[in-house]
CSV table of C-alpha atoms in Angstrom, one decimal:
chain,number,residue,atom,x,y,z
U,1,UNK,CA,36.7,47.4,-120.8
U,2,UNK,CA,37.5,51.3,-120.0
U,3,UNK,CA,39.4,52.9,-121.8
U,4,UNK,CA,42.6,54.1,-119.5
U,5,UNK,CA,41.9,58.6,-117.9
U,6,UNK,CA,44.7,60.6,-119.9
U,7,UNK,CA,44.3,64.1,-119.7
U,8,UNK,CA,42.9,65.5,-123.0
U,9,UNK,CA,46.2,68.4,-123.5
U,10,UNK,CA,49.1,69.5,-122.5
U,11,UNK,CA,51.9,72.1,-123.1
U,12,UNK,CA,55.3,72.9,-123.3
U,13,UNK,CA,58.0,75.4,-123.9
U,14,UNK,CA,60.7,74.5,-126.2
U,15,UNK,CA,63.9,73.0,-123.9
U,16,UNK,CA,61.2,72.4,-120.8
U,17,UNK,CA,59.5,69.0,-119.4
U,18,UNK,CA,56.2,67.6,-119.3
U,19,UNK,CA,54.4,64.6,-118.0
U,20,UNK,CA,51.4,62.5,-119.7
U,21,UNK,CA,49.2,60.6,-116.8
U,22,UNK,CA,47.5,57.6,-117.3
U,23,UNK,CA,45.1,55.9,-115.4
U,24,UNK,CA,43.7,52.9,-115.1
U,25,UNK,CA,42.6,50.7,-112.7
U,26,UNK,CA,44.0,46.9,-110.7
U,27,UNK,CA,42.7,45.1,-113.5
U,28,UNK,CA,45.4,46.5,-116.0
U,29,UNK,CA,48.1,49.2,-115.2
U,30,UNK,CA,48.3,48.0,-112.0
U,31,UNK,CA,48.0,44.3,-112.6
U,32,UNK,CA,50.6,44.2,-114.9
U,33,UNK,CA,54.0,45.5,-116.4
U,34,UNK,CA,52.7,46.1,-119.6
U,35,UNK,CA,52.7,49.6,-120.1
U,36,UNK,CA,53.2,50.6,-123.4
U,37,UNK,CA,53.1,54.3,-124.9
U,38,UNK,CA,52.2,55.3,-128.9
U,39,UNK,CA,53.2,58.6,-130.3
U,40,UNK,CA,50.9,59.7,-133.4
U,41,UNK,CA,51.5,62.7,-135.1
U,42,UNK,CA,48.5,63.9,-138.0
U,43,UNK,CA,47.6,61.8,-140.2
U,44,UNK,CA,50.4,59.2,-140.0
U,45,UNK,CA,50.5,55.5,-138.0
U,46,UNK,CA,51.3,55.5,-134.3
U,47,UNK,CA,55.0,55.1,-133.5
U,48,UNK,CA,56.2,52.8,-129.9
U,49,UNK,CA,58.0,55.0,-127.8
U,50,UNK,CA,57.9,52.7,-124.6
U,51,UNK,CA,57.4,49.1,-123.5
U,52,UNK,CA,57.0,47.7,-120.4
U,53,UNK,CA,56.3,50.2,-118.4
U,54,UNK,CA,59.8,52.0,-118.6
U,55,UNK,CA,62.0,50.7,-121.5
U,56,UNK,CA,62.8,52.6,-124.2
U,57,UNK,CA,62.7,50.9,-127.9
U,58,UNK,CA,65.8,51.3,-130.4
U,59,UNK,CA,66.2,54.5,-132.0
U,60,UNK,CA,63.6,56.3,-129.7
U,61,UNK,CA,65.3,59.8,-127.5
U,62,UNK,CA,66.3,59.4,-123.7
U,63,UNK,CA,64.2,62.1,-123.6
U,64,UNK,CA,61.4,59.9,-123.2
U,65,UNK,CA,61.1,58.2,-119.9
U,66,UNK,CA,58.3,56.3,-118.7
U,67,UNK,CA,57.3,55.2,-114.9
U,68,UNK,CA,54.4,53.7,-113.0
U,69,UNK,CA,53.2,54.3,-109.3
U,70,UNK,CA,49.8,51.9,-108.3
U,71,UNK,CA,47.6,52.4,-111.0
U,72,UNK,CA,48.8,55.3,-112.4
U,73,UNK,CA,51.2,55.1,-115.7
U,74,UNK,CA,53.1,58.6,-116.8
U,75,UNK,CA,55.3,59.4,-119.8
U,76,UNK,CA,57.9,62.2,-119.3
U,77,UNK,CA,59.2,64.1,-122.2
U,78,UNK,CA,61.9,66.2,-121.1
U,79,UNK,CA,63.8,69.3,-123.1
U,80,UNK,CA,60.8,69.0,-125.4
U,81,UNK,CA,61.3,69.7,-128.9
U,82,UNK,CA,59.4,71.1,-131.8
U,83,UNK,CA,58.8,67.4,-133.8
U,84,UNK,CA,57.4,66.1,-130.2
U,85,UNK,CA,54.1,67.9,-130.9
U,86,UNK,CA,51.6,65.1,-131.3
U,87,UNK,CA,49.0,62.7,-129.7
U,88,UNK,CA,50.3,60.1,-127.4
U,89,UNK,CA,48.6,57.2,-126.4
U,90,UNK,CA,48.9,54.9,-123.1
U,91,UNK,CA,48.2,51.0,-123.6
U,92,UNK,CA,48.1,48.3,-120.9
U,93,UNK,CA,47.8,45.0,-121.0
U,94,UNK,CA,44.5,43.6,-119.4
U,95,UNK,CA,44.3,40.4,-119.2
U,96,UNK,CA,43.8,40.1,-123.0
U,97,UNK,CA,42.5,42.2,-124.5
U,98,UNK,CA,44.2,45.4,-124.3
U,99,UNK,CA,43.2,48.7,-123.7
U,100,UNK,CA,44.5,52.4,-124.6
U,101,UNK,CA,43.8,56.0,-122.9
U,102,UNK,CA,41.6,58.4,-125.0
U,103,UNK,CA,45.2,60.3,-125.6
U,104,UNK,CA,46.7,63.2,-124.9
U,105,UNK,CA,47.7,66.3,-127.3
U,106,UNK,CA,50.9,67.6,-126.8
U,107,UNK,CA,51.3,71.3,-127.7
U,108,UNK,CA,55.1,72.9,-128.0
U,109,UNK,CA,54.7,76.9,-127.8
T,1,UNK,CA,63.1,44.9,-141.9
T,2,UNK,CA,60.1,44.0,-140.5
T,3,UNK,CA,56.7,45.5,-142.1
T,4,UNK,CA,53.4,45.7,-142.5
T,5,UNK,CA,51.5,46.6,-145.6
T,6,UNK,CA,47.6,47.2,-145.5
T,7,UNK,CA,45.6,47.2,-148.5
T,8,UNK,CA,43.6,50.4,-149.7
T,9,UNK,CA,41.1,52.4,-148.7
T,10,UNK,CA,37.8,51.7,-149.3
T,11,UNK,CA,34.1,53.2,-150.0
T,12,UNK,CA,31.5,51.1,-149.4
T,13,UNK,CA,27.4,51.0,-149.2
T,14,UNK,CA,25.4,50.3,-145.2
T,15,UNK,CA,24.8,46.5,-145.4
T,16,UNK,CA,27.7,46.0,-147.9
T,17,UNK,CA,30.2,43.3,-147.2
T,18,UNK,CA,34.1,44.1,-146.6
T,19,UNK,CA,37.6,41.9,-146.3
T,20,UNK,CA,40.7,44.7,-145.4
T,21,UNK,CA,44.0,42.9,-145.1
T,22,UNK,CA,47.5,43.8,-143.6
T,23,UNK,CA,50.6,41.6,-145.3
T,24,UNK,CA,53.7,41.3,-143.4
T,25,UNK,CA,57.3,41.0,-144.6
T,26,UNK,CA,61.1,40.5,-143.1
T,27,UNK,CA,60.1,38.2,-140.4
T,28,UNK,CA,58.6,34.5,-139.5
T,29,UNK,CA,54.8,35.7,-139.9
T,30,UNK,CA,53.9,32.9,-137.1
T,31,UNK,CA,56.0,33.9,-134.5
T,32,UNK,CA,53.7,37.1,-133.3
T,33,UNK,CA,50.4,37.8,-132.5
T,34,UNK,CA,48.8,40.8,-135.2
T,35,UNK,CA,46.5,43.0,-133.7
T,36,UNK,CA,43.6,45.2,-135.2
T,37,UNK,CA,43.2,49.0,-134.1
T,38,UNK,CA,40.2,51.2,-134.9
T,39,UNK,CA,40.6,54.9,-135.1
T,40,UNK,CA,37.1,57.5,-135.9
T,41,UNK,CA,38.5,60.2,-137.6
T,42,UNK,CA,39.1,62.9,-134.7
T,43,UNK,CA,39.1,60.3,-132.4
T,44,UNK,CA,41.1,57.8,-130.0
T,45,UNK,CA,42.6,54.1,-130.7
T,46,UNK,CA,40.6,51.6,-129.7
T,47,UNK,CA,41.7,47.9,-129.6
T,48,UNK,CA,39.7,45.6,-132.2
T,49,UNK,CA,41.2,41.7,-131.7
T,50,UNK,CA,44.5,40.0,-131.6
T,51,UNK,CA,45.2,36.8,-133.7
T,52,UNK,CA,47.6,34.3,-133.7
T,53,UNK,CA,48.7,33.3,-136.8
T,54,UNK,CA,50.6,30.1,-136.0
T,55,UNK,CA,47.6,28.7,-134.4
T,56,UNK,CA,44.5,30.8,-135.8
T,57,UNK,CA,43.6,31.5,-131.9
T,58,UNK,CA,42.2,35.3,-131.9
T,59,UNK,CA,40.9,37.7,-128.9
T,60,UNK,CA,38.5,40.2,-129.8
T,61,UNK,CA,37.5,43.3,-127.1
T,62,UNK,CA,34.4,42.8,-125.9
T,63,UNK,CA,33.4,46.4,-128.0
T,64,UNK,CA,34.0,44.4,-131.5
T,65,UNK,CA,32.8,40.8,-130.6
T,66,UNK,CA,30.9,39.5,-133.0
T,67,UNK,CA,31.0,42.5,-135.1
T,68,UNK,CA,34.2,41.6,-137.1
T,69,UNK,CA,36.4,38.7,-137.6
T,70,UNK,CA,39.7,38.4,-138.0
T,71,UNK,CA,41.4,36.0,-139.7
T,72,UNK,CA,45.2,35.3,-141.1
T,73,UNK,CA,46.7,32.9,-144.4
T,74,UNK,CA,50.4,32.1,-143.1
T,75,UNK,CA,50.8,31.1,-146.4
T,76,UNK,CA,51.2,34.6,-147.6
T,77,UNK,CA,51.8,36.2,-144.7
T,78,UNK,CA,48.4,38.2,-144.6
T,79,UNK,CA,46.2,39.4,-141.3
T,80,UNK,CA,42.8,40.2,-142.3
T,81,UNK,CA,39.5,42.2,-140.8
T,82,UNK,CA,36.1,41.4,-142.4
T,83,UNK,CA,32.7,43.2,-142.0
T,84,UNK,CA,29.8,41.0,-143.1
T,85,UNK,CA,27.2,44.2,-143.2
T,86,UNK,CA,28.9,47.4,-142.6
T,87,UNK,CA,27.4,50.2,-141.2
T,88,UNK,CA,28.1,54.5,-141.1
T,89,UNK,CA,29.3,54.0,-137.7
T,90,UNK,CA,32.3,51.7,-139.3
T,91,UNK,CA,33.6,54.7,-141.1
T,92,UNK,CA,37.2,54.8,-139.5
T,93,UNK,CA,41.0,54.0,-140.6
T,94,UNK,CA,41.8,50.9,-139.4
T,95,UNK,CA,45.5,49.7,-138.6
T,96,UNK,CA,47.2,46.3,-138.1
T,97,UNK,CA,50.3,46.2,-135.8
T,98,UNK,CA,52.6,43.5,-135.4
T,99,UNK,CA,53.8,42.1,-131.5
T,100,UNK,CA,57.0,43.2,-130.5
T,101,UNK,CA,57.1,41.2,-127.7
T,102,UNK,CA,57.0,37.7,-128.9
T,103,UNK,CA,55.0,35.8,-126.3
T,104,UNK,CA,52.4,33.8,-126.6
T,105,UNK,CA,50.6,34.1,-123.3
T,106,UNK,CA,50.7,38.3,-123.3
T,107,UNK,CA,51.3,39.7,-126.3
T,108,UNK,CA,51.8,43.4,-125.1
T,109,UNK,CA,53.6,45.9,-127.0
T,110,UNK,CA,53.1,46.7,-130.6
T,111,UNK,CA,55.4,47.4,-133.7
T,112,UNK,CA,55.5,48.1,-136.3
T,113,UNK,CA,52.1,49.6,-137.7
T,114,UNK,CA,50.9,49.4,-140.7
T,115,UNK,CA,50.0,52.3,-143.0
T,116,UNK,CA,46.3,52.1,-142.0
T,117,UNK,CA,43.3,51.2,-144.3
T,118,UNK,CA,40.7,54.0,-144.4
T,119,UNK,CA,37.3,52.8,-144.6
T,120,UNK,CA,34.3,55.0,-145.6
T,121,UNK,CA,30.7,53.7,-145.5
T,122,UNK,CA,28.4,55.9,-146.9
T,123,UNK,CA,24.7,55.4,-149.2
């Protein structure tokens, strides 16, 4: 099983937007709902920040906002804050098991 | 509340044998699948196996097959990952996380996490 294409870094201003891409292929991000999405800063456990594709779990921001188009998955983090520097991870469902993207750095400038 | 606690880190010798375990608390342990994540240090997650403590059923990624098992006591609550002959390249943290989702058939989102387990395998 491939691991799910995130792009290695991105970066943001404080206050601006950014969007994490994920791709996979038929056989998982686009053959199922089941997008999930891990925040992970250093040295601590990763932390849900969406299910299924676009729901948000209790207690996580509306600034996070996920959304799927074929088999492409993106996380949107919008007036991006200091603490929101981190690593995020994609994870799809794939007909059991699972897979994740390599993951993404976030940088806030 | 609903947590995971995993036991402590560990050194261990090539060839050695190793049993990590994850113990969960503030829900019926039976109800969700557990799964096993692998993290290198500087590196990605990467999905281990899944198991099913009602029933014992696991799913392993085709990566970790045969090179681990995992296993789970409803009696106390406890996931566990074994190594029957480690090796340097099984020098990683290791995390457990719980299924949020509750189904059977596709278990698909994941929380909590547990602390992680590091494990270090080194002559």
């Amino acid at each position: 099983q491939s691991a799910l294409t995130q792009p290695r870094s991105v970066s943001g201003s404080p206050g601006q937007s950014v969007t994490i891409s994920c791709t996979g292929t038929s056989s998982d991000i686009g053959g199922y709902n089941y997008v999930s999405w891990y925040q992970q800063h250093p040295g601590k456990a990763p932390k849900l920040m969406i299910i299924d594709v676009s729901k948000r779990p209790s207690g996580v921001p509306d600034r996070f906002s996920g959304s799927k188009s074929g088999n492409t998955a993106s996380l949107t983090i919008s007036g991006l804050q200091a603490e929101d520097e981190a690593d995020y991870y994609c994870s799809s469902y794939a007909g059991s098991p699972w897979v994740f993207g390599g993951g993404t750095k976030l940088t806030v400038l | 509340e609903v947590q995971l606690v995993q036991s402590g880190a560990e050194v261990k010798k090539p060839g050695e044998s190793l049993k990590i375990s994850c113990k969960a608390s503030g829900y019926s342990f039976t109800n969700n699948w557990i799964g096993w994540v692998r993290q290198i240090p500087g590196k990605g997650l990467e999905w281990m196996g899944i198991i099913q403590p009602g029933d014992s059923q696991t799913r392993y990624s085709p990566s970790f097959q045969g090179q681990v098992t995992i296993s789970a006591d409803k009696s106390i609550s406890t996931a566990y990952l074994q190594w029957s002959s480690l090796k340097a390249s099984d020098t990683a943290m290791y995390y457990c996380a719980r299924d949020g989702s509750g189904s059977y058939y596709t278990p698909n989102w994941f929380d909590p996490w547990g602390q992680g387990t590091l494990v270090t395998v080194s002559s």
